[in-house]
Amino acid sequence: METTLVILKPSAILHGYVGQIITRFQQKGLVIHGMKMMTLSDEILSEHYAHLADRPFFPDLVKSMKASPVIVMALWGKDAVEVVRLMTGATNGRKALPGTIRGDFSVSGQENIIHASDSIESAEIELKRFFKPEEIIHYEPSSLSYTYEPAELL
Ligand code: IDP
Ligand code: MG
């Protein structure tokens, strides 16, 4: 099993899409192990988007991530990192396939509704960036045997 980080960005919060997005993750079978609302600082955003610091849109991106509080989530499940990235869709909402979260809720390259960790390594780093250890609470719902086949639970 893996845990991945999702951020519901201001474009999700300000449009009122929070419930619909969380519902998608839950109906897929992902388990919420952590969730909180927070305001992002320049410091945490510079760290989180360090790979984009020299891009011309970086100041706009930081401003957009501070337009409202965000909701950060730790989602747990089999291959959770890959599953959530597939559900997220391509970065640009106009290119993201219908059926994905970005494909269904965004027509923008920047205002693309959610962040999702792009690898197991990134997920580990990003979960530590946004959550204190005690804010991630591991539990296994009793429905797990209806979510996965027995071999997948090993
Ligand atoms: P990802 O969110 O799909 O992993 P990244 O390349 O890591 O994509 O970019 C992080 C975020 O920066 C994107 O989700 C989007 O909000 C923003 N971004 C990326 N490329 C562009 C762009 O070309 N114009 C405007 N914003 C962008
Ligand atoms: Mg990324």
Coordinates of N, CA, C and O in Angstrom, one line a residue, residues 9-111:
K9 N -6.7 22.8 -4.6 CA -6.2 24.1 -4.8 C -7.3 25.2 -4.7 O -8.5 24.8 -4.8
P10 N -6.9 26.5 -4.6 CA -8.0 27.5 -4.6 C -9.0 27.4 -5.7 O -10.2 27.7 -5.5
S11 N -8.6 26.9 -6.9 CA -9.6 26.7 -8.0 C -10.7 25.7 -7.6 O -11.8 25.8 -8.2
A12 N -10.4 24.8 -6.7 CA -11.4 23.8 -6.3 C -12.2 24.4 -5.1 O -13.4 24.3 -5.1
I13 N -11.5 25.1 -4.2 CA -12.2 25.6 -3.0 C -13.2 26.7 -3.5 O -14.3 26.8 -3.1
L14 N -12.7 27.7 -4.3 CA -13.5 28.8 -4.7 C -14.6 28.5 -5.6 O -15.6 29.3 -5.7
H15 N -14.5 27.4 -6.3 CA -15.6 27.0 -7.2 C -16.6 26.1 -6.4 O -17.6 25.7 -7.0
G16 N -16.3 25.7 -5.2 CA -17.2 24.8 -4.4 C -17.1 23.4 -4.9 O -18.2 22.7 -4.9
Y17 N -16.0 22.9 -5.4 CA -15.9 21.5 -5.9 C -15.4 20.5 -4.9 O -15.1 19.3 -5.2
V18 N -15.1 21.0 -3.6 CA -14.5 20.1 -2.6 C -15.2 18.8 -2.5 O -14.6 17.7 -2.5
G19 N -16.5 18.8 -2.2 CA -17.2 17.6 -2.0 C -17.2 16.6 -3.1 O -17.0 15.4 -3.0
Q20 N -17.4 17.2 -4.4 CA -17.4 16.3 -5.5 C -16.0 15.6 -5.7 O -15.9 14.4 -6.1
I21 N -14.9 16.3 -5.4 CA -13.6 15.7 -5.6 C -13.3 14.7 -4.6 O -12.8 13.6 -4.9
I22 N -13.6 15.0 -3.3 CA -13.4 14.0 -2.2 C -14.3 12.7 -2.5 O -13.8 11.6 -2.3
T23 N -15.5 12.9 -3.0 CA -16.4 11.8 -3.3 C -15.7 10.9 -4.4 O -15.7 9.7 -4.3
R24 N -15.1 11.5 -5.4 CA -14.4 10.7 -6.4 C -13.3 9.8 -5.8 O -13.2 8.6 -6.2
F25 N -12.5 10.3 -4.9 CA -11.5 9.5 -4.3 C -12.1 8.4 -3.4 O -11.6 7.3 -3.5
Q26 N -13.1 8.7 -2.7 CA -13.7 7.7 -1.8 C -14.4 6.6 -2.6 O -14.3 5.4 -2.3
Q27 N -15.1 7.0 -3.7 CA -15.8 6.0 -4.4 C -14.8 5.1 -5.2 O -15.1 3.9 -5.5
K28 N -13.6 5.6 -5.5 CA -12.6 4.8 -6.1 C -12.0 3.8 -5.2 O -11.5 2.7 -5.6
G29 N -12.1 4.0 -3.9 CA -11.6 3.1 -2.9 C -10.4 3.6 -2.1 O -9.8 2.8 -1.4
L30 N -10.0 4.8 -2.4 CA -8.9 5.4 -1.6 C -9.3 5.8 -0.2 O -10.5 6.2 -0.1
V31 N -8.5 5.7 0.7 CA -8.8 5.9 2.1 C -8.1 7.2 2.6 O -6.9 7.4 2.4
I32 N -8.9 8.0 3.2 CA -8.4 9.3 3.7 C -7.7 9.1 5.1 O -8.3 8.7 6.1
H33 N -6.4 9.3 5.1 CA -5.6 9.1 6.3 C -5.2 10.4 6.9 O -4.7 10.5 8.1
G34 N -5.4 11.5 6.2 CA -5.1 12.9 6.7 C -5.8 13.9 5.9 O -6.0 13.7 4.7
M35 N -6.3 14.9 6.5 CA -7.0 16.0 5.8 C -7.1 17.2 6.7 O -7.5 17.2 7.8
K36 N -6.7 18.4 6.1 CA -6.8 19.6 6.8 C -6.8 20.8 5.9 O -6.3 20.7 4.8
M37 N -7.4 21.9 6.3 CA -7.4 23.2 5.6 C -6.2 24.0 6.1 O -5.9 24.0 7.3
M38 N -5.5 24.6 5.2 CA -4.4 25.5 5.6 C -4.2 26.6 4.6 O -4.6 26.5 3.4
T39 N -3.5 27.6 5.0 CA -3.1 28.7 4.2 C -1.6 28.5 3.8 O -0.8 28.2 4.7
L40 N -1.3 28.6 2.5 CA 0.1 28.3 2.1 C 0.9 29.5 2.1 O 0.5 30.6 1.7
S41 N 2.1 29.4 2.7 CA 3.1 30.6 2.7 C 4.0 30.6 1.5 O 4.1 29.6 0.8
D42 N 4.6 31.7 1.2 CA 5.6 31.8 0.2 C 6.7 30.7 0.3 O 7.2 30.1 -0.6
E43 N 7.1 30.5 1.6 CA 8.2 29.6 1.9 C 7.8 28.1 1.4 O 8.6 27.5 0.7
I44 N 6.6 27.7 1.8 CA 6.3 26.3 1.5 C 6.0 26.2 0.0 O 6.3 25.1 -0.6
L45 N 5.5 27.2 -0.6 CA 5.2 27.2 -2.1 C 6.5 27.2 -2.9 O 6.6 26.5 -3.9
S46 N 7.5 28.0 -2.4 CA 8.8 28.0 -3.1 C 9.5 26.6 -3.0 O 10.1 26.2 -4.0
E47 N 9.3 25.9 -1.9 CA 9.8 24.6 -1.8 C 9.1 23.6 -2.7 O 9.6 22.8 -3.4
H48 N 7.7 23.7 -2.6 CA 6.9 22.7 -3.3 C 7.0 22.9 -4.8 O 6.9 21.9 -5.5
Y49 N 7.2 24.1 -5.3 CA 7.2 24.3 -6.7 C 8.7 24.8 -7.1 O 8.8 25.5 -8.1
A50 N 9.7 24.3 -6.4 CA 11.1 24.7 -6.7 C 11.4 24.3 -8.1 O 12.2 25.0 -8.8
H51 N 10.9 23.2 -8.7 CA 11.2 22.8 -10.0 C 10.7 23.8 -11.1 O 11.0 23.7 -12.3
L52 N 9.9 24.8 -10.7 CA 9.3 25.7 -11.6 C 9.8 27.2 -11.3 O 9.3 28.1 -12.0
A53 N 10.7 27.3 -10.4 CA 11.1 28.7 -9.9 C 11.6 29.6 -11.0 O 11.4 30.8 -10.9
D54 N 12.2 29.1 -12.1 CA 12.7 29.9 -13.1 C 11.7 30.1 -14.3 O 12.0 30.7 -15.3
R55 N 10.5 29.6 -14.1 CA 9.5 29.7 -15.2 C 8.8 31.1 -15.1 O 8.5 31.6 -14.0
P56 N 8.4 31.7 -16.2 CA 7.8 33.0 -16.2 C 6.5 33.1 -15.4 O 6.1 34.1 -14.8
F57 N 5.8 31.9 -15.4 CA 4.5 31.9 -14.7 C 4.6 31.7 -13.2 O 3.6 31.7 -12.5
F58 N 5.8 31.5 -12.7 CA 6.0 31.1 -11.3 C 5.3 32.2 -10.3 O 4.6 31.7 -9.4
P59 N 5.5 33.5 -10.4 CA 4.9 34.4 -9.5 C 3.4 34.3 -9.5 O 2.7 34.4 -8.5
D60 N 2.8 34.1 -10.7 CA 1.3 34.0 -10.8 C 0.9 32.7 -10.2 O -0.2 32.6 -9.5
L61 N 1.7 31.6 -10.3 CA 1.3 30.3 -9.7 C 1.3 30.5 -8.2 O 0.3 30.0 -7.5
V62 N 2.3 31.1 -7.6 CA 2.4 31.3 -6.1 C 1.2 32.1 -5.7 O 0.5 31.8 -4.7
K63 N 0.9 33.2 -6.4 CA -0.3 34.1 -6.1 C -1.6 33.3 -6.1 O -2.4 33.4 -5.2
S64 N -1.7 32.5 -7.1 CA -2.9 31.7 -7.3 C -3.1 30.7 -6.2 O -4.2 30.4 -5.7
M65 N -2.0 30.1 -5.7 CA -2.1 29.1 -4.6 C -2.4 29.7 -3.3 O -2.7 29.0 -2.3
K66 N -2.3 31.1 -3.2 CA -2.6 31.8 -2.0 C -3.9 32.6 -2.1 O -4.3 33.3 -1.2
A67 N -4.7 32.3 -3.1 CA -5.9 33.0 -3.4 C -7.0 32.6 -2.3 O -8.0 33.4 -2.1
S68 N -6.9 31.5 -1.7 CA -7.8 31.1 -0.7 C -7.0 30.0 0.1 O -5.9 29.6 -0.3
P69 N -7.6 29.5 1.3 CA -7.0 28.3 1.9 C -7.0 27.2 0.9 O -7.8 27.2 -0.1
V70 N -6.2 26.2 1.2 CA -6.3 24.9 0.4 C -6.7 23.8 1.4 O -6.6 24.0 2.6
I71 N -7.0 22.6 0.8 CA -7.2 21.4 1.6 C -6.2 20.4 1.2 O -6.1 20.1 0.0
V72 N -5.4 19.9 2.2 CA -4.4 18.9 1.9 C -4.9 17.6 2.4 O -5.6 17.5 3.4
M73 N -4.6 16.5 1.6 CA -5.1 15.2 1.9 C -4.1 14.2 1.8 O -3.2 14.2 0.8
A74 N -4.0 13.2 2.7 CA -3.2 12.0 2.5 C -4.1 10.9 2.2 O -5.0 10.5 3.0
L75 N -3.9 10.3 1.0 CA -4.8 9.2 0.5 C -4.0 7.9 0.4 O -2.9 7.9 -0.2
W76 N -4.6 6.9 1.0 CA -3.9 5.6 1.1 C -4.6 4.5 0.3 O -5.9 4.5 0.2
G77 N -3.8 3.7 -0.4 CA -4.4 2.6 -1.1 C -3.3 1.9 -1.9 O -2.2 2.3 -2.0
K78 N -3.7 0.8 -2.6 CA -2.8 0.1 -3.5 C -2.4 1.0 -4.7 O -3.3 1.5 -5.3
D79 N -1.1 1.1 -4.9 CA -0.6 2.0 -6.0 C -1.2 3.4 -6.0 O -1.6 3.9 -7.0
A80 N -1.4 3.9 -4.8 CA -2.2 5.2 -4.6 C -1.6 6.3 -5.4 O -2.3 7.1 -6.0
V81 N -0.3 6.4 -5.5 CA 0.4 7.5 -6.3 C -0.1 7.5 -7.7 O -0.5 8.5 -8.3
E82 N 0.1 6.3 -8.4 CA -0.3 6.2 -9.8 C -1.8 6.3 -10.0 O -2.2 7.0 -10.9
V83 N -2.6 5.7 -9.1 CA -4.0 5.8 -9.3 C -4.5 7.2 -9.2 O -5.3 7.7 -10.0
V84 N -4.0 8.0 -8.2 CA -4.4 9.4 -8.1 C -4.0 10.2 -9.2 O -4.7 11.1 -9.7
R85 N -2.7 10.0 -9.7 CA -2.3 10.8 -10.9 C -3.2 10.5 -12.1 O -3.5 11.4 -12.9
L86 N -3.5 9.2 -12.3 CA -4.4 8.9 -13.4 C -5.8 9.6 -13.3 O -6.3 10.1 -14.3
M87 N -6.3 9.6 -12.0 CA -7.6 10.3 -11.8 C -7.4 11.8 -12.0 O -8.4 12.5 -12.3
T88 N -6.2 12.4 -11.8 CA -6.0 13.8 -11.9 C -6.0 14.3 -13.3 O -6.6 15.3 -13.6
G89 N -5.3 13.6 -14.2 CA -5.2 13.9 -15.6 C -4.1 14.9 -15.9 O -3.3 15.3 -15.0
A90 N -3.9 15.2 -17.2 CA -2.8 16.0 -17.6 C -2.8 17.4 -16.9 O -3.9 17.9 -16.5
T91 N -1.6 18.0 -16.9 CA -1.5 19.3 -16.2 C -2.4 20.4 -16.7 O -3.1 21.1 -15.9
N92 N -2.5 20.5 -18.0 CA -3.4 21.5 -18.6 C -4.8 21.0 -18.7 O -5.1 20.0 -19.3
G93 N -5.8 21.7 -18.0 CA -7.1 21.2 -18.0 C -7.7 21.0 -19.4 O -8.6 20.2 -19.6
R94 N -7.2 21.8 -20.4 CA -7.7 21.7 -21.8 C -7.2 20.4 -22.4 O -7.9 19.9 -23.4
K95 N -6.1 19.8 -21.9 CA -5.6 18.6 -22.5 C -6.0 17.4 -21.7 O -5.9 16.3 -22.2
A96 N -6.4 17.6 -20.5 CA -6.8 16.5 -19.6 C -8.0 15.8 -20.1 O -9.0 16.4 -20.5
L97 N -8.0 14.5 -20.1 CA -9.1 13.7 -20.7 C -10.4 13.9 -19.9 O -10.3 13.9 -18.6
P98 N -11.5 13.9 -20.5 CA -12.8 13.9 -19.8 C -12.8 12.6 -18.9 O -12.3 11.6 -19.3
G99 N -13.4 12.8 -17.7 CA -13.4 11.6 -16.8 C -12.3 11.8 -15.7 O -12.4 11.3 -14.6
T100 N -11.2 12.6 -16.1 CA -10.3 12.9 -15.0 C -10.8 14.2 -14.3 O -11.6 14.9 -14.8
I101 N -10.2 14.4 -13.1 CA -10.6 15.6 -12.3 C -10.3 16.9 -13.1 O -11.2 17.7 -13.2
R102 N -9.1 17.0 -13.6 CA -8.8 18.2 -14.3 C -9.6 18.3 -15.7 O -10.0 19.4 -16.1
G103 N -9.8 17.1 -16.3 CA -10.5 17.1 -17.5 C -12.0 17.5 -17.3 O -12.6 18.0 -18.3
D104 N -12.5 17.2 -16.2 CA -13.9 17.5 -15.9 C -14.2 18.9 -15.2 O -15.3 19.4 -15.3
F105 N -13.2 19.4 -14.6 CA -13.4 20.6 -13.8 C -12.6 21.9 -14.2 O -12.7 22.9 -13.6
S106 N -11.7 21.7 -15.2 CA -10.8 22.8 -15.5 C -10.6 23.0 -17.0 O -10.5 22.0 -17.8
V107 N -10.5 24.3 -17.4 CA -10.0 24.6 -18.8 C -8.8 25.4 -18.8 O -8.5 26.2 -19.7
S108 N -8.0 25.3 -17.7 CA -6.8 26.1 -17.5 C -5.5 25.3 -17.3 O -5.6 24.2 -16.8
G109 N -4.4 25.9 -17.7 CA -3.1 25.3 -17.4 C -2.7 25.5 -16.0 O -2.0 24.7 -15.4
Q110 N -3.1 26.6 -15.4 CA -2.6 27.0 -14.1 C -3.7 26.6 -13.0 O -3.4 26.0 -12.0
E111 N -4.9 27.0 -13.3 CA -6.0 26.8 -12.4 C -6.6 25.4 -12.6 O -7.7 25.2 -13.0

